[in-house]
Coordinates of C-alpha atoms in Angstrom, one line a residue:
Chain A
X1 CA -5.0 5.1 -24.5
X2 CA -4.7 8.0 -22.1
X3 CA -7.4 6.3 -19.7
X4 CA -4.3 3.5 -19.7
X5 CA -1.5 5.9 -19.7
X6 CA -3.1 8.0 -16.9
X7 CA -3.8 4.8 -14.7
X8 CA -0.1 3.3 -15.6
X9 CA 1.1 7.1 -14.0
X10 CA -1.0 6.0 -11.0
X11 CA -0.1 2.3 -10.4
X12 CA 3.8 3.3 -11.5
X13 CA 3.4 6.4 -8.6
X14 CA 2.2 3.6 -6.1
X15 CA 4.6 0.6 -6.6
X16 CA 8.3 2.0 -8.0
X17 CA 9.7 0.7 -4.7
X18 CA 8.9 -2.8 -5.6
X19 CA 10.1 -2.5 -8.9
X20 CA 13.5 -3.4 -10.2
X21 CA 16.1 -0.4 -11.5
X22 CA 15.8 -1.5 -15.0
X23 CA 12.1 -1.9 -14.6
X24 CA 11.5 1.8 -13.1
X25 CA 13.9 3.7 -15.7
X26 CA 12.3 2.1 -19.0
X27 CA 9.1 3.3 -17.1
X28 CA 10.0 6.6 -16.2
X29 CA 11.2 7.3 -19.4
X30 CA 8.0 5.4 -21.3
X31 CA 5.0 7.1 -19.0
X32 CA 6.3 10.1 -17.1
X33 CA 9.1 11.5 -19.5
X34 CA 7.2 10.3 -22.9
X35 CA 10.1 8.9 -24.8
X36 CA 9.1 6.5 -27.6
X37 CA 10.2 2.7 -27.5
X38 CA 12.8 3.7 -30.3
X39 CA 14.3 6.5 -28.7
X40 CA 14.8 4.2 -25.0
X41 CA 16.3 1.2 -27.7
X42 CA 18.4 3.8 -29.4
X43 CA 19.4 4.8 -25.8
X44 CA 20.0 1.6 -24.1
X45 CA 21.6 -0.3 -27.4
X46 CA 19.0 -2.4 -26.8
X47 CA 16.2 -3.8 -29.7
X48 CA 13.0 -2.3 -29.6
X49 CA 11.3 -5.4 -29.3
X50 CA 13.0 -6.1 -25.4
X51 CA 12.2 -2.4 -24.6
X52 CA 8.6 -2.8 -25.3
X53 CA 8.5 -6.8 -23.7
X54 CA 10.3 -5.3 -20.4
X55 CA 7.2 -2.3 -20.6
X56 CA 4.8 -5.1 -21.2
X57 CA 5.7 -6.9 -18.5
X58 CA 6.1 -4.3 -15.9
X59 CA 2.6 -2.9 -17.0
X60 CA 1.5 -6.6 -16.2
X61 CA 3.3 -6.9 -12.5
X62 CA 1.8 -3.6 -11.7
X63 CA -1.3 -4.8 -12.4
X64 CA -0.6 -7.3 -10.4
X65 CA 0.2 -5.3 -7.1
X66 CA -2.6 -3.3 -7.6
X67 CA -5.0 -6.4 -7.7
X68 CA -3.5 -7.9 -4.6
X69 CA -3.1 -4.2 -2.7
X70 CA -5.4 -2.2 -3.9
X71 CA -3.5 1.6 -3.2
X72 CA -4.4 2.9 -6.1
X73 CA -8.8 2.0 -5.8
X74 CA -8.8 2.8 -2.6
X75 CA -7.1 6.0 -2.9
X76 CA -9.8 6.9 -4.9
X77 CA -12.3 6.2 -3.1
X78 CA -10.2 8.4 -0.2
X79 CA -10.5 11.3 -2.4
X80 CA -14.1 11.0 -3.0
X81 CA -15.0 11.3 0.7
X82 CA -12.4 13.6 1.4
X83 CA -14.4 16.1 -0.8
X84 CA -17.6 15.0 0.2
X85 CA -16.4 15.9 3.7
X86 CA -14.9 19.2 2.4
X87 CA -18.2 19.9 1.2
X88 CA -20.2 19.0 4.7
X89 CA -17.7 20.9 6.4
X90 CA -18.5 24.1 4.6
X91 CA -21.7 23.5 4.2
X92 CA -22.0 23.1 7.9
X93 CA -23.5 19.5 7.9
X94 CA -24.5 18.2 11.7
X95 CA -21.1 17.1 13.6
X96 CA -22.5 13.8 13.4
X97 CA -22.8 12.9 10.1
X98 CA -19.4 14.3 9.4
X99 CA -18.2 12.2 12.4
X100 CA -20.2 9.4 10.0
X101 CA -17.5 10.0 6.7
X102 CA -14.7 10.2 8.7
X103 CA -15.3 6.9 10.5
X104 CA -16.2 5.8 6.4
X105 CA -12.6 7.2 5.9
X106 CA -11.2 5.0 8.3
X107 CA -12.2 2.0 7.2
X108 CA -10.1 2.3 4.1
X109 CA -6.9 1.3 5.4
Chain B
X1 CA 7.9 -9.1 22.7
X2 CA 4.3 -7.6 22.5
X3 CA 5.0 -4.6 20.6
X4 CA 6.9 -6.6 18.3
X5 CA 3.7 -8.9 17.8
X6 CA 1.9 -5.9 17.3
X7 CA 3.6 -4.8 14.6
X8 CA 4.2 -8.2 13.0
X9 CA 0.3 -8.6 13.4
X10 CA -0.1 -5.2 11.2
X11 CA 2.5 -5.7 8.5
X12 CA 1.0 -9.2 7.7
X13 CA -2.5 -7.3 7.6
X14 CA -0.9 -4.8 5.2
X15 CA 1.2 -7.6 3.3
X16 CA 0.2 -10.9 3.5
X17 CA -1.1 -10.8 0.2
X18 CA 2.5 -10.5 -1.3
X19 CA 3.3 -13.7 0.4
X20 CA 3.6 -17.1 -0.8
X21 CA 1.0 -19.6 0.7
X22 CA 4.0 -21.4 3.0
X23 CA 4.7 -18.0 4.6
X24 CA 1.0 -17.2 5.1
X25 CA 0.4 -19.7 6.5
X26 CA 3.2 -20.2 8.8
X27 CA 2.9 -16.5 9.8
X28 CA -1.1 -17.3 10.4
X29 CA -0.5 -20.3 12.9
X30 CA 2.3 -18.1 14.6
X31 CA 1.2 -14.6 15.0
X32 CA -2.6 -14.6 14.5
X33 CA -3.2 -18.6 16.0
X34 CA -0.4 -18.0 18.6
X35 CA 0.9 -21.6 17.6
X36 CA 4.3 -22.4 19.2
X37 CA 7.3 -22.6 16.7
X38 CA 7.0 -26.8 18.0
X39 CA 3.4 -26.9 17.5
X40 CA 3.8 -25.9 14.3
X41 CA 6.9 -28.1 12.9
X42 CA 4.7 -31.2 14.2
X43 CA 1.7 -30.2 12.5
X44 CA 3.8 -30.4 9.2
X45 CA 6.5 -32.6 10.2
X46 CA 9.1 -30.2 9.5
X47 CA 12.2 -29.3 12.0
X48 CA 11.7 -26.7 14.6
X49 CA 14.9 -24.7 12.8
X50 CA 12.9 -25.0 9.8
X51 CA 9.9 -23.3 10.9
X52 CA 12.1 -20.8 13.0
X53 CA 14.3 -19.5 9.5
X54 CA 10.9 -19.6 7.5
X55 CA 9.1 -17.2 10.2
X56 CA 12.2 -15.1 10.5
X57 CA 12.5 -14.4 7.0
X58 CA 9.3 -13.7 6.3
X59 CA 9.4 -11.4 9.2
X60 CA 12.3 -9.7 7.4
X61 CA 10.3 -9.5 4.0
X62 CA 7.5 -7.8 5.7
X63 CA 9.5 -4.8 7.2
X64 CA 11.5 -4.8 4.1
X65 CA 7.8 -4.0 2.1
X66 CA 7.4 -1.4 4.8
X67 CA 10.3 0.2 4.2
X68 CA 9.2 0.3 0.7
X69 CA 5.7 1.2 0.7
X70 CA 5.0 2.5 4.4
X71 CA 1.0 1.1 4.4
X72 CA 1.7 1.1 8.7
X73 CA 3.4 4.3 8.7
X74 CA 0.7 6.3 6.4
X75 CA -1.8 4.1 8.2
X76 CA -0.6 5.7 12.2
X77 CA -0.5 8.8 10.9
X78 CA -4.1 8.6 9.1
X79 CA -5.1 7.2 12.8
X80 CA -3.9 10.3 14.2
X81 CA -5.1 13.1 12.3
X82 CA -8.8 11.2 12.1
X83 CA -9.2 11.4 15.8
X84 CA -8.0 15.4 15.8
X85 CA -11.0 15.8 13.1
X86 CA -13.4 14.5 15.0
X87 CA -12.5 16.2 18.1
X88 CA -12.3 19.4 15.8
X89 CA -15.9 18.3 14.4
X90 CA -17.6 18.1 18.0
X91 CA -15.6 21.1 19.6
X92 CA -17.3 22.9 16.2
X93 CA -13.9 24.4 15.2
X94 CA -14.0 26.6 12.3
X95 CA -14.8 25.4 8.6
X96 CA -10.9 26.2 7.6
X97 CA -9.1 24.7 10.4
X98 CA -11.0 21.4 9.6
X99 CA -10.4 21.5 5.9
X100 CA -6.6 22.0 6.8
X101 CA -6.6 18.7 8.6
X102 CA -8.6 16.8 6.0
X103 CA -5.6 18.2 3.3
X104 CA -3.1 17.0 5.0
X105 CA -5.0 13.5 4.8
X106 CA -5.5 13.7 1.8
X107 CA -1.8 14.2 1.1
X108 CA -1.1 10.6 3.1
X109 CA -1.4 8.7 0.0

């Protein structure tokens, strides 16, 4: 659950432009300010059920931009040669295989 | 013109998997193919105006995702500060001024 919740943070950081208002305030309120799906229905006048079917589906669409984008794995796999190249950098590694993550780096646009 | 294929030719590399198959494959013959807008409306006996508004629009979809999401933008200016690192890496600047630069990559989500 906060393997999910920490991942929905991620895609949610990546993709809120492409979502509707509605879409990014039940979010906001669901992942980043931790209200409960009774206390957004209570909010809202809205049932809990269509709260939690609206979160559903977002969760679902940015699944879906992820799968077709890909920000989110490849800004991971950014961060990982960023601090391997931290790491050659202090550990004063040969220009050229620095030059060799950075062209890595690159790649991932 | 040419910068404007340019960047067309970019934000359907960044995009094109948000588009439907029609506009992908319009955009494809037009951009990437250099099809002419006739060529194309013979190919799949449509009108000429028909091909035109379908290329246009998706034209305006594609800036409108950059606007959103700015893959071109963060892309340039990932471009950029690459090529200062590697002259930075050859000219063997210091260990700190390099790490500075590879931060503020890292900050170009």
């Amino acid at each position: 659950m906060i393997e999910k919740t920490i991942r929905m943070n991620y895609l949610y950081d990546f993709y809120q432009s492409l979502l509707t208002n509605k879409q990014n305030h039940y979010m906001k309120l669901y992942y980043l300010d931790d209200w409960s799906l009774g206390e957004i229905s209570e909010h809202f006048d809205v049932s809990r059920q269509a709260v939690y079917d609206n979160i559903k589906r977002t969760e679902a669409l940015l699944e879906e931009y992820e799968r077709k984008l890909q920000l989110f794995l490849k800004y991971e796999q950014r961060q990982k040669h960023f601090n391997t190249l931290k790491v050659m950098v202090q550990e004063n590694e040969s220009p050229d295989r620095i030059v060799q993550i950075v062209g890595l780096l690159e790649e991932l646009e």
